[in-house]
Coordinates of C-alpha atoms and ligand atoms in Angstrom, one line a residue:
M1 CA 31.1 33.0 -22.0
E2 CA 33.2 33.0 -25.2
T3 CA 37.0 32.3 -24.3
W4 CA 39.9 32.8 -26.7
I5 CA 41.3 29.4 -25.6
D6 CA 40.6 26.3 -27.6
I7 CA 38.8 23.9 -25.1
A8 CA 37.3 20.6 -26.3
E9 CA 33.5 20.4 -25.8
N10 CA 33.8 17.4 -23.4
S11 CA 36.6 18.9 -21.4
D12 CA 36.4 18.8 -17.7
F13 CA 38.2 22.0 -17.3
S14 CA 35.8 24.4 -19.1
I15 CA 35.5 28.2 -18.5
H16 CA 32.8 27.3 -15.7
N17 CA 35.4 25.3 -13.7
L18 CA 38.8 26.8 -13.2
P19 CA 40.1 24.5 -10.6
F20 CA 43.4 25.1 -8.4
G21 CA 46.2 22.9 -8.4
I22 CA 50.1 22.7 -7.9
F23 CA 52.2 21.8 -10.9
V24 CA 56.0 21.7 -11.6
R25 CA 57.7 24.5 -13.5
D26 CA 61.4 24.9 -13.7
G27 CA 61.7 22.2 -10.8
R28 CA 59.4 24.1 -8.4
G29 CA 55.8 23.5 -7.2
T30 CA 53.7 26.4 -8.7
P31 CA 50.2 27.3 -8.1
G32 CA 48.0 27.1 -11.2
V33 CA 44.5 27.0 -12.6
A34 CA 43.5 24.5 -15.3
I35 CA 41.8 25.5 -18.5
G36 CA 41.3 23.2 -21.4
D37 CA 44.6 21.5 -22.0
Q38 CA 46.6 24.2 -20.4
I39 CA 47.4 25.7 -16.9
I40 CA 47.3 29.2 -16.1
D41 CA 50.6 29.9 -14.1
L42 CA 49.3 32.1 -11.2
H43 CA 52.7 33.4 -10.1
A44 CA 53.5 34.5 -13.7
A45 CA 50.2 36.0 -14.3
S46 CA 50.4 37.8 -10.9
K47 CA 53.8 39.2 -11.6
L48 CA 52.6 40.6 -15.0
G49 CA 49.8 42.4 -13.0
Q50 CA 46.7 40.4 -13.9
F51 CA 45.5 40.4 -10.2
D52 CA 46.5 43.9 -9.3
S53 CA 42.7 44.8 -8.9
L54 CA 42.5 42.3 -6.2
D55 CA 43.8 43.2 -2.7
F56 CA 45.6 40.4 -1.3
D57 CA 49.5 39.6 -0.7
K58 CA 50.8 38.2 -4.1
A59 CA 53.6 36.3 -2.4
V60 CA 51.1 33.6 -1.8
F61 CA 51.9 32.4 -5.3
E62 CA 55.6 31.9 -4.5
A63 CA 54.6 29.1 -2.2
E64 CA 54.9 25.6 -3.5
I65 CA 51.5 24.6 -1.8
L66 CA 48.2 26.3 -2.1
N67 CA 47.9 26.8 1.7
P68 CA 48.8 30.4 1.8
F69 CA 46.6 31.2 -1.1
I70 CA 43.7 29.6 0.6
A71 CA 44.4 31.5 3.8
T72 CA 43.6 34.8 1.8
G73 CA 40.0 33.8 2.1
K74 CA 36.8 33.0 0.3
S75 CA 36.3 36.7 -1.3
T76 CA 40.1 36.5 -2.7
W77 CA 39.4 32.9 -4.2
S78 CA 36.1 33.9 -5.9
G79 CA 37.5 37.4 -7.1
L80 CA 40.4 35.7 -8.6
R81 CA 38.3 33.1 -10.3
Q82 CA 36.0 36.0 -11.6
I83 CA 39.0 37.9 -12.9
L84 CA 40.4 35.0 -14.6
Q85 CA 37.0 34.1 -16.1
D86 CA 36.7 37.7 -17.6
A87 CA 40.4 37.6 -18.8
L88 CA 39.9 34.4 -20.5
C89 CA 36.9 35.9 -22.5
D90 CA 38.9 39.3 -23.3
Q91 CA 41.5 39.5 -26.0
G92 CA 42.8 42.6 -24.5
S93 CA 43.7 41.1 -21.1
I94 CA 47.2 40.8 -19.6
L95 CA 46.6 36.8 -19.7
H96 CA 46.0 37.1 -23.6
E97 CA 49.0 39.6 -24.2
F98 CA 51.5 37.4 -22.2
K99 CA 49.9 34.0 -22.9
S100 CA 53.3 32.6 -24.1
K101 CA 54.6 33.5 -20.7
I102 CA 51.7 32.4 -18.6
L103 CA 50.2 29.4 -20.2
V104 CA 51.7 25.9 -19.7
D105 CA 50.8 22.7 -21.3
R106 CA 48.5 20.7 -18.8
L107 CA 49.0 17.3 -20.4
S108 CA 52.6 17.1 -20.1
A109 CA 52.7 18.8 -16.6
E110 CA 53.8 17.0 -13.6
M111 CA 51.4 17.8 -10.6
R112 CA 51.9 17.6 -6.9
V113 CA 49.6 17.1 -3.8
P114 CA 48.2 20.7 -4.0
V115 CA 48.0 21.4 -0.1
S116 CA 49.9 20.6 2.9
I117 CA 47.3 18.3 4.6
G118 CA 47.5 18.6 8.3
D119 CA 44.8 16.3 9.3
Y120 CA 42.6 13.9 7.3
T121 CA 39.3 12.2 8.3
D122 CA 37.4 9.6 6.5
F123 CA 33.7 9.5 6.7
Y124 CA 31.5 6.3 6.1
S125 CA 28.4 8.5 4.8
S126 CA 26.8 6.3 2.0
I127 CA 23.9 4.3 3.4
E128 CA 24.3 1.9 0.6
H129 CA 27.8 1.1 1.3
A130 CA 27.4 0.9 5.0
T131 CA 24.4 -1.5 4.5
N132 CA 26.2 -3.5 2.0
V133 CA 29.4 -4.0 4.2
G134 CA 27.1 -4.6 7.2
K135 CA 25.2 -7.2 5.4
M136 CA 28.3 -9.2 4.7
F137 CA 29.1 -9.3 8.5
R138 CA 25.6 -9.1 10.2
P139 CA 23.0 -10.1 7.6
D140 CA 20.0 -9.5 10.1
N141 CA 21.3 -6.2 11.6
P142 CA 23.4 -4.4 8.8
L143 CA 23.4 -0.9 10.1
L144 CA 24.6 -0.2 13.6
P145 CA 22.2 1.8 15.8
N146 CA 24.4 4.7 15.7
W147 CA 24.7 5.1 12.0
K148 CA 21.5 7.3 11.2
H149 CA 22.3 9.7 14.2
I150 CA 26.1 10.3 13.6
P151 CA 28.2 10.8 10.4
V152 CA 30.5 7.9 11.4
G153 CA 34.2 8.6 10.7
Y154 CA 37.8 7.9 11.9
H155 CA 41.1 10.0 11.7
G156 CA 43.3 8.5 9.0
R157 CA 47.0 9.2 8.0
S158 CA 47.5 12.4 6.0
S159 CA 51.2 12.0 5.1
S160 CA 50.5 8.8 3.1
I161 CA 48.1 10.7 0.7
V162 CA 49.8 10.7 -2.7
I163 CA 49.0 12.4 -5.9
S164 CA 47.3 10.6 -8.9
G165 CA 49.7 8.7 -10.9
T166 CA 51.8 7.4 -7.9
D167 CA 52.1 3.7 -7.8
I168 CA 51.0 2.1 -4.6
K169 CA 52.8 -1.1 -3.2
R170 CA 50.7 -4.1 -2.2
P171 CA 50.8 -3.8 1.6
K172 CA 52.1 -6.7 3.8
G173 CA 50.2 -7.2 7.2
Q174 CA 48.8 -9.5 9.8
T175 CA 45.9 -11.5 8.6
L176 CA 43.7 -14.4 10.0
P177 CA 43.4 -16.9 7.0
P178 CA 39.9 -18.5 6.6
D179 CA 39.4 -21.4 8.9
A180 CA 42.8 -20.8 10.5
D181 CA 43.2 -20.3 14.3
K182 CA 46.4 -18.4 14.2
P183 CA 47.3 -15.3 12.2
I184 CA 50.1 -15.0 9.6
Y185 CA 52.1 -12.1 8.1
G186 CA 52.4 -11.4 4.4
P187 CA 51.3 -9.7 1.4
S188 CA 47.3 -8.7 1.4
K189 CA 45.3 -10.9 -0.8
R190 CA 42.2 -8.7 -0.7
M191 CA 43.4 -5.6 -2.2
D192 CA 40.6 -3.1 -2.7
M193 CA 39.8 0.5 -3.7
E194 CA 37.1 2.8 -2.5
L195 CA 35.4 5.3 -4.7
E196 CA 35.2 8.5 -2.6
M197 CA 35.4 12.4 -2.9
A198 CA 37.2 14.7 -0.3
F199 CA 36.7 18.2 0.5
I200 CA 39.6 20.6 1.7
I201 CA 39.1 23.0 4.6
G202 CA 39.6 26.7 3.4
K203 CA 38.8 28.6 6.6
P204 CA 40.2 27.6 10.1
T205 CA 38.5 27.4 13.5
A206 CA 39.8 27.7 17.0
L207 CA 39.9 24.9 19.3
G208 CA 36.7 24.9 21.2
E209 CA 34.7 26.6 18.4
T210 CA 31.7 25.0 16.6
V211 CA 30.3 25.4 13.1
S212 CA 26.7 25.1 12.2
T213 CA 25.5 23.3 9.2
E214 CA 24.5 26.6 7.8
N215 CA 27.9 28.0 7.9
A216 CA 29.7 24.7 7.2
E217 CA 30.3 25.2 3.5
D218 CA 32.0 28.7 4.1
H219 CA 34.8 26.5 5.4
I220 CA 35.3 24.4 2.4
F221 CA 37.8 25.4 -0.3
G222 CA 36.8 22.8 -2.8
K223 CA 36.9 19.0 -3.5
V224 CA 38.9 16.4 -5.3
I225 CA 38.6 12.6 -6.2
F226 CA 39.8 10.4 -3.5
N227 CA 40.8 6.7 -3.7
D228 CA 41.0 5.1 -0.1
W229 CA 43.0 2.0 -1.0
S230 CA 42.0 -0.6 1.5
A231 CA 43.6 -4.1 2.2
R232 CA 40.4 -6.0 3.2
D233 CA 42.1 -9.0 5.0
I234 CA 44.3 -6.9 7.1
Q235 CA 41.2 -4.6 7.9
K236 CA 39.0 -7.4 8.9
W237 CA 41.5 -8.8 11.5
E238 CA 42.6 -5.5 13.0
Y239 CA 39.4 -3.2 13.0
V240 CA 37.9 -4.4 16.3
P241 CA 37.6 -2.3 18.5
L242 CA 39.4 0.7 17.4
G243 CA 38.6 0.9 13.6
P244 CA 40.9 1.0 10.3
F245 CA 44.6 1.2 10.9
L246 CA 47.2 -0.6 8.9
G247 CA 44.6 -1.9 6.3
K248 CA 44.1 1.7 5.2
N249 CA 47.3 3.9 6.0
F250 CA 49.7 2.5 3.6
G251 CA 48.5 5.1 0.8
S252 CA 45.6 7.0 -0.5
S253 CA 45.4 8.8 -3.8
I254 CA 43.9 12.2 -4.7
S255 CA 43.1 13.9 -8.0
P256 CA 45.3 17.0 -8.7
W257 CA 42.8 19.7 -9.3
I258 CA 40.7 21.1 -6.6
V259 CA 37.3 22.1 -7.8
T260 CA 35.9 25.2 -5.8
M261 CA 32.4 25.4 -4.3
D262 CA 31.9 28.2 -6.5
A263 CA 32.1 26.0 -9.7
L264 CA 30.2 23.3 -8.0
E265 CA 27.2 25.6 -7.0
P266 CA 25.3 25.0 -10.4
F267 CA 25.1 21.4 -9.5
R268 CA 23.7 21.7 -6.1
C269 CA 20.8 19.3 -5.5
E270 CA 18.4 17.9 -2.9
S271 CA 19.8 15.9 0.1
V272 CA 18.7 12.4 0.7
T273 CA 15.6 12.3 3.2
Q274 CA 16.9 11.4 6.6
D275 CA 14.6 9.0 8.7
P276 CA 14.5 9.3 11.8
E277 CA 15.1 12.9 12.0
V278 CA 18.5 14.0 13.0
L279 CA 19.4 16.2 16.1
P280 CA 18.9 19.8 15.6
Y281 CA 22.9 20.5 15.1
L282 CA 22.8 18.2 12.2
K283 CA 19.5 19.7 10.6
T284 CA 20.0 21.4 7.1
N285 CA 17.7 23.2 4.7
G286 CA 17.8 20.0 2.6
S287 CA 19.8 21.0 -0.5
N288 CA 23.4 20.2 0.5
N289 CA 24.1 17.5 -1.9
F290 CA 25.8 17.8 -5.4
D291 CA 25.1 15.9 -8.6
I292 CA 28.6 14.6 -9.4
N293 CA 28.7 11.5 -11.9
L294 CA 31.5 9.1 -10.7
E295 CA 33.1 6.3 -12.7
V296 CA 35.5 3.7 -11.8
D297 CA 37.9 2.0 -14.4
L298 CA 40.0 -1.1 -13.9
S299 CA 42.9 -1.6 -16.5
T300 CA 45.0 -4.8 -16.6
E301 CA 48.6 -4.8 -16.9
E302 CA 48.0 -5.6 -20.7
G303 CA 46.1 -2.4 -20.9
N304 CA 42.5 -3.8 -21.2
T305 CA 40.1 -1.4 -19.4
T306 CA 36.6 -2.2 -18.0
T307 CA 34.2 0.3 -16.3
I308 CA 33.4 -1.4 -13.2
C309 CA 31.3 1.2 -11.3
R310 CA 28.9 4.0 -12.2
S311 CA 27.9 6.0 -9.1
N312 CA 27.1 9.6 -8.0
F313 CA 27.9 11.8 -5.1
K314 CA 24.2 12.8 -4.6
Y315 CA 23.6 9.4 -3.2
M316 CA 25.4 10.5 0.0
Y317 CA 23.2 10.2 3.3
W318 CA 25.3 12.6 5.1
S319 CA 26.2 15.9 3.5
M320 CA 29.5 17.7 3.7
A321 CA 27.8 20.3 5.8
Q322 CA 26.6 17.7 8.4
Q323 CA 30.1 16.0 8.4
L324 CA 31.7 19.3 9.1
A325 CA 29.3 20.3 11.6
H326 CA 29.7 17.0 13.5
H327 CA 33.3 17.1 13.2
T328 CA 33.3 20.5 15.2
A329 CA 30.4 19.6 17.5
N330 CA 32.8 18.8 20.4
G331 CA 35.0 21.7 19.6
C332 CA 37.5 20.1 17.3
N333 CA 39.5 22.7 15.4
L334 CA 39.7 22.9 11.6
N335 CA 43.0 24.0 9.9
I336 CA 43.6 25.1 6.3
G337 CA 44.4 22.2 4.2
D338 CA 42.6 19.5 6.4
M339 CA 40.9 16.9 4.2
M340 CA 37.7 15.2 4.7
A341 CA 36.7 12.3 2.6
S342 CA 33.3 11.0 2.1
G343 CA 33.6 7.2 2.7
T344 CA 32.8 4.7 -0.1
I345 CA 30.1 6.3 -2.5
S346 CA 27.8 3.4 -3.6
G347 CA 24.4 3.7 -5.2
K348 CA 21.4 1.3 -4.9
E349 CA 22.3 -0.8 -8.1
K350 CA 24.9 -3.5 -8.2
N351 CA 26.9 -1.6 -10.8
S352 CA 26.9 1.3 -8.7
Y353 CA 28.9 -0.2 -5.8
G354 CA 32.1 1.8 -5.1
S355 CA 34.5 -1.0 -3.9
L356 CA 35.4 -4.5 -5.1
L357 CA 34.6 -5.7 -1.7
E358 CA 30.8 -4.9 -2.5
L359 CA 31.1 -5.7 -6.3
S360 CA 32.4 -9.2 -5.6
W361 CA 30.1 -9.5 -2.6
G362 CA 32.9 -10.2 -0.2
G363 CA 35.0 -12.2 -2.8
K364 CA 32.1 -14.5 -3.6
E365 CA 31.1 -13.3 -6.9
N366 CA 33.3 -12.7 -9.9
I367 CA 33.7 -9.3 -11.5
D368 CA 33.8 -9.8 -15.3
L369 CA 36.2 -7.9 -17.0
N370 CA 36.2 -7.0 -20.9
D371 CA 39.0 -9.2 -21.8
G372 CA 37.3 -12.3 -20.5
T373 CA 39.1 -12.5 -17.2
Q374 CA 37.7 -12.0 -13.8
R375 CA 38.5 -10.3 -10.5
T376 CA 37.4 -10.5 -7.0
F377 CA 39.9 -8.2 -5.8
I378 CA 42.8 -6.1 -7.2
Q379 CA 45.7 -8.1 -8.8
D380 CA 49.3 -6.9 -9.1
N381 CA 49.9 -4.4 -11.8
D382 CA 46.2 -3.6 -12.2
S383 CA 45.5 0.1 -12.3
V384 CA 42.2 1.9 -10.9
T385 CA 41.1 5.2 -12.4
I386 CA 38.2 7.3 -10.9
R387 CA 36.7 9.9 -12.8
A388 CA 34.3 12.5 -11.7
W389 CA 32.3 15.3 -13.5
C390 CA 29.2 17.4 -13.4
E391 CA 27.1 18.3 -16.5
K392 CA 23.9 20.2 -16.9
E393 CA 22.5 22.6 -19.6
G394 CA 25.7 22.5 -21.7
K395 CA 28.0 23.3 -18.7
R396 CA 30.6 20.7 -17.8
V397 CA 32.8 21.0 -14.7
G398 CA 35.0 17.9 -14.1
F399 CA 37.7 16.8 -11.7
G400 CA 39.7 15.0 -14.2
S401 CA 41.0 11.6 -12.8
C402 CA 42.6 9.9 -10.1
I403 CA 44.9 7.0 -11.1
G404 CA 47.0 4.3 -9.1
K405 CA 48.6 1.1 -10.1
I406 CA 49.1 -1.6 -7.5
L407 CA 52.7 -3.1 -7.7
P408 CA 53.6 -6.2 -6.2
A409 CA 54.7 -6.5 -2.5
D410 CA 58.4 -6.8 -1.9
Ligands
LIG1 MN1 37.1 4.9 3.1

């Protein structure tokens, strides 16, 4: 595919990608598609007739969120993506003729959370992560008996999910200091991040309905990078018996561009072998993972940057299809815009651990930074950047980045 737009060879936003997001134009949230260093304004392109051949209500592009567009259904998302791919390769297209009205500079654009997220679930689906964390608390019995039978998860707080670039204030909370017999209240001393990805529901279900693993991906609109900021000391004191609560819900960050399942299809790969065998409702054909490279950078206040983790989405023990089938196995409904996150994505090697908790082995080992300083957990004014991208046979499909900076507590 030869496009008339200049795109850097290593751009995440190639002609093979075309992810959807919400950018700000004239003070309004506007649906757009990223291409190279530009954004296609879908509302402007639609008004000029670029999508006339596709039958859907064009008023969806007047909304300041993507939910109405997503509700038009998979054939519309795929059809629109195809029209854009063709138009980007055709100098006679409406897009080319009116490019000065339709294209906007991506690098200076302000981005917003692209969907109204009704419900958010966080899974715990990396066996390396679950084993590492389990080992710190239960050296002889790291994985709990349910772990290989159930994609373990919990319901999180959707309204504190923020767009990449939003600062996060260090949370205060109740913790039990080491060797103390009474808890204290104050700023978290064990501020952490979690390298995750999340998928966004594109097709709803009614209460009482179940979704099979085979049909699960039809319900997914696309994926983003997700950073599940975690205050480990608050989490440790509060999590028994009902799981994560205030150690997690003070803020989570997502990347602005939703990469569609169509764009990810060439990067599908084999699932991890599951032993023991899972129950029939969780069985898949075995190719439900995706080869997505992941990197985490930690940048100090002075601007020194160290890559602290290199991982891959393909390490996930439980696939998105299994997570979604399990989520609906009891008849729990799905709504457009719901977000389901993977859980921390760790690999086998130490440099592929997706949290500082694991990289510093519970705060016992220093993580060396390029400027000669060390970390066990995140310091005030440190920034964390997660990047994600697929690459195969000269095709690159990336997610851009998800950035967040930890500000001091009040
Ligand atoms: Mn998490």
